[in-house]
Short mmCIF file of C-alpha atoms in Angstrom, two decimals:
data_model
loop_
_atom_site.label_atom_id
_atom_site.label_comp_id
_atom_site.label_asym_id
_atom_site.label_seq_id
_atom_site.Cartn_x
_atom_site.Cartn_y
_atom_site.Cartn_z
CA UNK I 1 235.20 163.93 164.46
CA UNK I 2 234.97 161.14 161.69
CA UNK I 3 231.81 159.43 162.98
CA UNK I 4 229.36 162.11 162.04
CA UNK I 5 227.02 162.17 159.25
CA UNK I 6 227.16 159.48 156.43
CA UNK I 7 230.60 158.37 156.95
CA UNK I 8 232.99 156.03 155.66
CA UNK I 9 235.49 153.13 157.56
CA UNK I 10 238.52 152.36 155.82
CA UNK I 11 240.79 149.34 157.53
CA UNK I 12 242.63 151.69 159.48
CA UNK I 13 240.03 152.49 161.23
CA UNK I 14 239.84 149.24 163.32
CA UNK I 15 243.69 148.45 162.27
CA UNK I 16 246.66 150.49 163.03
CA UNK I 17 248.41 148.46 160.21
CA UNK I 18 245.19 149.15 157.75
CA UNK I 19 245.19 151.32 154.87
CA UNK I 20 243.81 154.85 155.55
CA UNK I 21 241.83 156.89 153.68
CA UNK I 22 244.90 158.48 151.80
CA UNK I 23 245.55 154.93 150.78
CA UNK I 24 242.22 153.59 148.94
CA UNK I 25 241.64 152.80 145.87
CA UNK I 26 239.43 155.25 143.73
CA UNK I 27 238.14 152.27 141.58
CA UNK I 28 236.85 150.30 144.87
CA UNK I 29 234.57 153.75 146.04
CA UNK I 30 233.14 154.72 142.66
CA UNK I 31 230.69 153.58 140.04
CA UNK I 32 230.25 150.93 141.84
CA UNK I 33 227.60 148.14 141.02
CA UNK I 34 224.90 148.29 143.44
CA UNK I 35 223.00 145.56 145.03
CA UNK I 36 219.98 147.03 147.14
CA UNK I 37 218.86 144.85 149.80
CA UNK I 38 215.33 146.35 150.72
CA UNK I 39 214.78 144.99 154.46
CA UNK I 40 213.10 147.88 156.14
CA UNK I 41 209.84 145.32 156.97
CA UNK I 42 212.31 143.10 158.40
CA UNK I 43 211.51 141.85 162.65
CA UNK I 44 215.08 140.92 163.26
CA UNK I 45 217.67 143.00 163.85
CA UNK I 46 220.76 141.02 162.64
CA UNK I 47 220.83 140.91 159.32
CA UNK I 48 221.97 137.02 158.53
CA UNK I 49 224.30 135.53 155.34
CA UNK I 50 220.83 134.00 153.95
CA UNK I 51 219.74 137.39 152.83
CA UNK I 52 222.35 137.38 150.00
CA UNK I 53 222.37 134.05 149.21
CA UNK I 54 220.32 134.93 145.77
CA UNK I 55 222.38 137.31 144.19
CA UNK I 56 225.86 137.67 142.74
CA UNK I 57 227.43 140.03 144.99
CA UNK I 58 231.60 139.72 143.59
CA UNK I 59 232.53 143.60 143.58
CA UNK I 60 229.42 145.17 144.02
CA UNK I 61 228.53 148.16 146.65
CA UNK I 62 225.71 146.24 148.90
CA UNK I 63 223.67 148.31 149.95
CA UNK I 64 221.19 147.55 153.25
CA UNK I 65 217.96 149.82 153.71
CA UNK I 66 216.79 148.91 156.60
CA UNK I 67 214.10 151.46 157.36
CA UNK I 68 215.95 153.03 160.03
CA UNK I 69 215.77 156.25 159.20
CA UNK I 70 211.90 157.13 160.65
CA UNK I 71 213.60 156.57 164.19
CA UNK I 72 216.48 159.49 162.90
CA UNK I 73 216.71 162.70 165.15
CA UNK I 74 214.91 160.63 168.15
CA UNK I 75 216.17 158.77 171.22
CA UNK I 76 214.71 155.44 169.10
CA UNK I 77 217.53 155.60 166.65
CA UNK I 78 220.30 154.01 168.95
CA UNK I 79 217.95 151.58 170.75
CA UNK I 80 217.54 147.73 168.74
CA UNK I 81 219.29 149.29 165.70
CA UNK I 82 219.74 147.21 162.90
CA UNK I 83 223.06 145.16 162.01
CA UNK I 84 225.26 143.06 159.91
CA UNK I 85 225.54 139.81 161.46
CA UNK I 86 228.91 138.00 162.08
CA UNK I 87 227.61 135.21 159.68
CA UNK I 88 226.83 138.29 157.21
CA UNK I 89 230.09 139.89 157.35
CA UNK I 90 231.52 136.35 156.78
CA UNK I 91 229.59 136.08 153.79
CA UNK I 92 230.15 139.16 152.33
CA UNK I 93 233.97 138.95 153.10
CA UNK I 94 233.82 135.37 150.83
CA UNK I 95 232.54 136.24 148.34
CA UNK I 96 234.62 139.70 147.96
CA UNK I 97 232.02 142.24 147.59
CA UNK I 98 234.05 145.86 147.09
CA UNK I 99 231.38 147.70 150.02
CA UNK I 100 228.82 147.16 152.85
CA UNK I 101 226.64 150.32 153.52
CA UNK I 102 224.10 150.84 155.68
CA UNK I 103 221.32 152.79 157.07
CA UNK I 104 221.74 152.55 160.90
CA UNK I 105 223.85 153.96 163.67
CA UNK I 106 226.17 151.41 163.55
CA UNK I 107 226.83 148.34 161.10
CA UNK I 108 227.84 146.12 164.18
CA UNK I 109 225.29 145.65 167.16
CA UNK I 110 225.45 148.69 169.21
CA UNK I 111 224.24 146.40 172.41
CA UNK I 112 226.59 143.68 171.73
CA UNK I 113 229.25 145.19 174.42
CA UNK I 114 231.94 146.16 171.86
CA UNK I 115 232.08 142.86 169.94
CA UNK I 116 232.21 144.15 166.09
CA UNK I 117 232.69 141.06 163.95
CA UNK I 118 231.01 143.15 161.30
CA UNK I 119 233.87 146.31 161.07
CA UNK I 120 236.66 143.51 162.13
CA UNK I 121 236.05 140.96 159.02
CA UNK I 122 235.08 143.77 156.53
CA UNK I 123 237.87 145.88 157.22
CA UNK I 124 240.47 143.14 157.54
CA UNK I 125 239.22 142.36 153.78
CA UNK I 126 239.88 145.54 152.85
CA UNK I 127 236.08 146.05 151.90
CA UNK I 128 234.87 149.83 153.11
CA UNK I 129 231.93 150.27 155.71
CA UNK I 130 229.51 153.00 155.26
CA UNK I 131 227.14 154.04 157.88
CA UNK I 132 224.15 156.40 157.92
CA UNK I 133 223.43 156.18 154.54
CA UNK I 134 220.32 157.94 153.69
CA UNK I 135 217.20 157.88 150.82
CA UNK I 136 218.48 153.94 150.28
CA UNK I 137 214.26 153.33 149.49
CA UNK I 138 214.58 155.26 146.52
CA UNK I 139 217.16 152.41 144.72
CA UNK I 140 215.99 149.72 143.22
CA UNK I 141 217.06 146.51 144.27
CA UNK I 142 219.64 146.17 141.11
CA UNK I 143 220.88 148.44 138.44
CA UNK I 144 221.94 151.63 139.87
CA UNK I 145 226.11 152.51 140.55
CA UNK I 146 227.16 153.75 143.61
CA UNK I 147 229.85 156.22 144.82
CA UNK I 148 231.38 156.95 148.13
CA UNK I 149 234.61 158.92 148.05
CA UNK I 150 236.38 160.72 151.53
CA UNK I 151 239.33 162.96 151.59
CA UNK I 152 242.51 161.87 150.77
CA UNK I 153 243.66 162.33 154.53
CA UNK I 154 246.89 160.74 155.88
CA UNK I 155 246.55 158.47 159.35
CA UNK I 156 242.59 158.83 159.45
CA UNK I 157 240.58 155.92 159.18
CA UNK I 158 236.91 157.40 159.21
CA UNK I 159 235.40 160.75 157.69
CA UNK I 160 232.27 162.16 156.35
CA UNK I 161 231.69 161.18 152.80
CA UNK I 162 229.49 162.79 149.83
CA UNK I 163 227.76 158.76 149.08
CA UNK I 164 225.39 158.61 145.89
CA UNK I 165 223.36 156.69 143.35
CA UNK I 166 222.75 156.92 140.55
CA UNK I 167 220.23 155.01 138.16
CA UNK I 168 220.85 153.94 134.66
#
C-alpha cells in the first residue's frame, strides 16, 4: 500500500536494518536545495553519472524530469520507462546529495529483472528515493527548495508523500 502515488523510499525499504520512515531526519526532506535536471528530450533511458557532472550537487534534492508523465494513465507508462543508472546512483551516492526524485514508475529499470543498483546504493547512503513526482517542468533548473515529508510510521519503509517546490 506504500507504492502508490508520489511516494517516498526510506532505507528500510530495501534494508531490514535501514532506518524507517519514523526514523528520518526532518532537515534531510525539507527546504531542500533543488537541482532540476530537465531531460524529458532525452533518447536514452538510463540516465548516466555524466548528466551531473556540471553542477554542485553536495545536499541538494536532485530532481529528474524526464517527460514521463504524457505516457501517465496509459499502458505506455511501464514500458522503456526512464531510470537512474548504476553509474548515476554511484555518482550521486559520492558526492552525498540529501535526495534523488523522479518522474517515472520506477527509479531503477523496470525491465532489468529485479536488479536495482539505483534503490540499493541510494538507500544504503541513507539518501531518500522519490518516485512519481509530478509538474517537475515547471522548476527551473536551479533555485527553487524542495520538500518531501511521509508519516512518521514505525517499521514502514515506503508511503505516499505531499512533495513540493517552491521558487524563490
Amino acid at each position: 500500500i506504500g507504492n502508490t502515488g508520489t511516494y517516498l523510499d526510506s532505507p528500510y525499504n530495501r534494508y531490514a536494518d535501514g532506518a524507517d520512515l519514523a526514523a528520518l531526519d526532518l532537515r534531510t526532506l525539507v527546504n531542500l536545495r533543488a537541482e532540476v535536471f530537465h531531460l524529458d528530450d532525452s533518447i536514452e533511458r538510463g540516465i548516466p553519472a555524466e548528466v551531473f557532472y556540471d553542477r554542485n550537487l553536495a545536499g541538494a534534492a536532485v530532481l529528474l524530469h524526464t517527460g514521463w508523465d504524457r505516457f501517465f494513465g496509459s499502458a505506455e507508462y511501464g514500458i522503456n520507462a526512464p531510470f537512474l543508472t548504476e553509474s548515476g546512483a554511484s555518482y550521486l551516492v559520492q558526492i552525498g546529495v540529501q535526495l534523488v526524485g523522479i518522474y517515472s514508475v520506477n527509479i531503477d529499470d523496470t525491465q532489468s529483472g529485479g536488479i536495482r543498483p539505483a534503490h540499493s546504493l541510494l538507500l544504503a547512503a541513507g539518501i531518500h528515493v522519490v518516485e512519481h513526482l509530478t509538474n517537475l517542468a515547471e522548476l527551473p533548473p536551479q533555485g527553487a527548495r524542495f520538500t518531501a515529508v511521509p508519516p512518521k510510521i514505525k517499521n514502514f519503509g515506503t508511503f505516499p508523500i505531499r512533495a513540493f517546490a517552491e521558487i524563490a
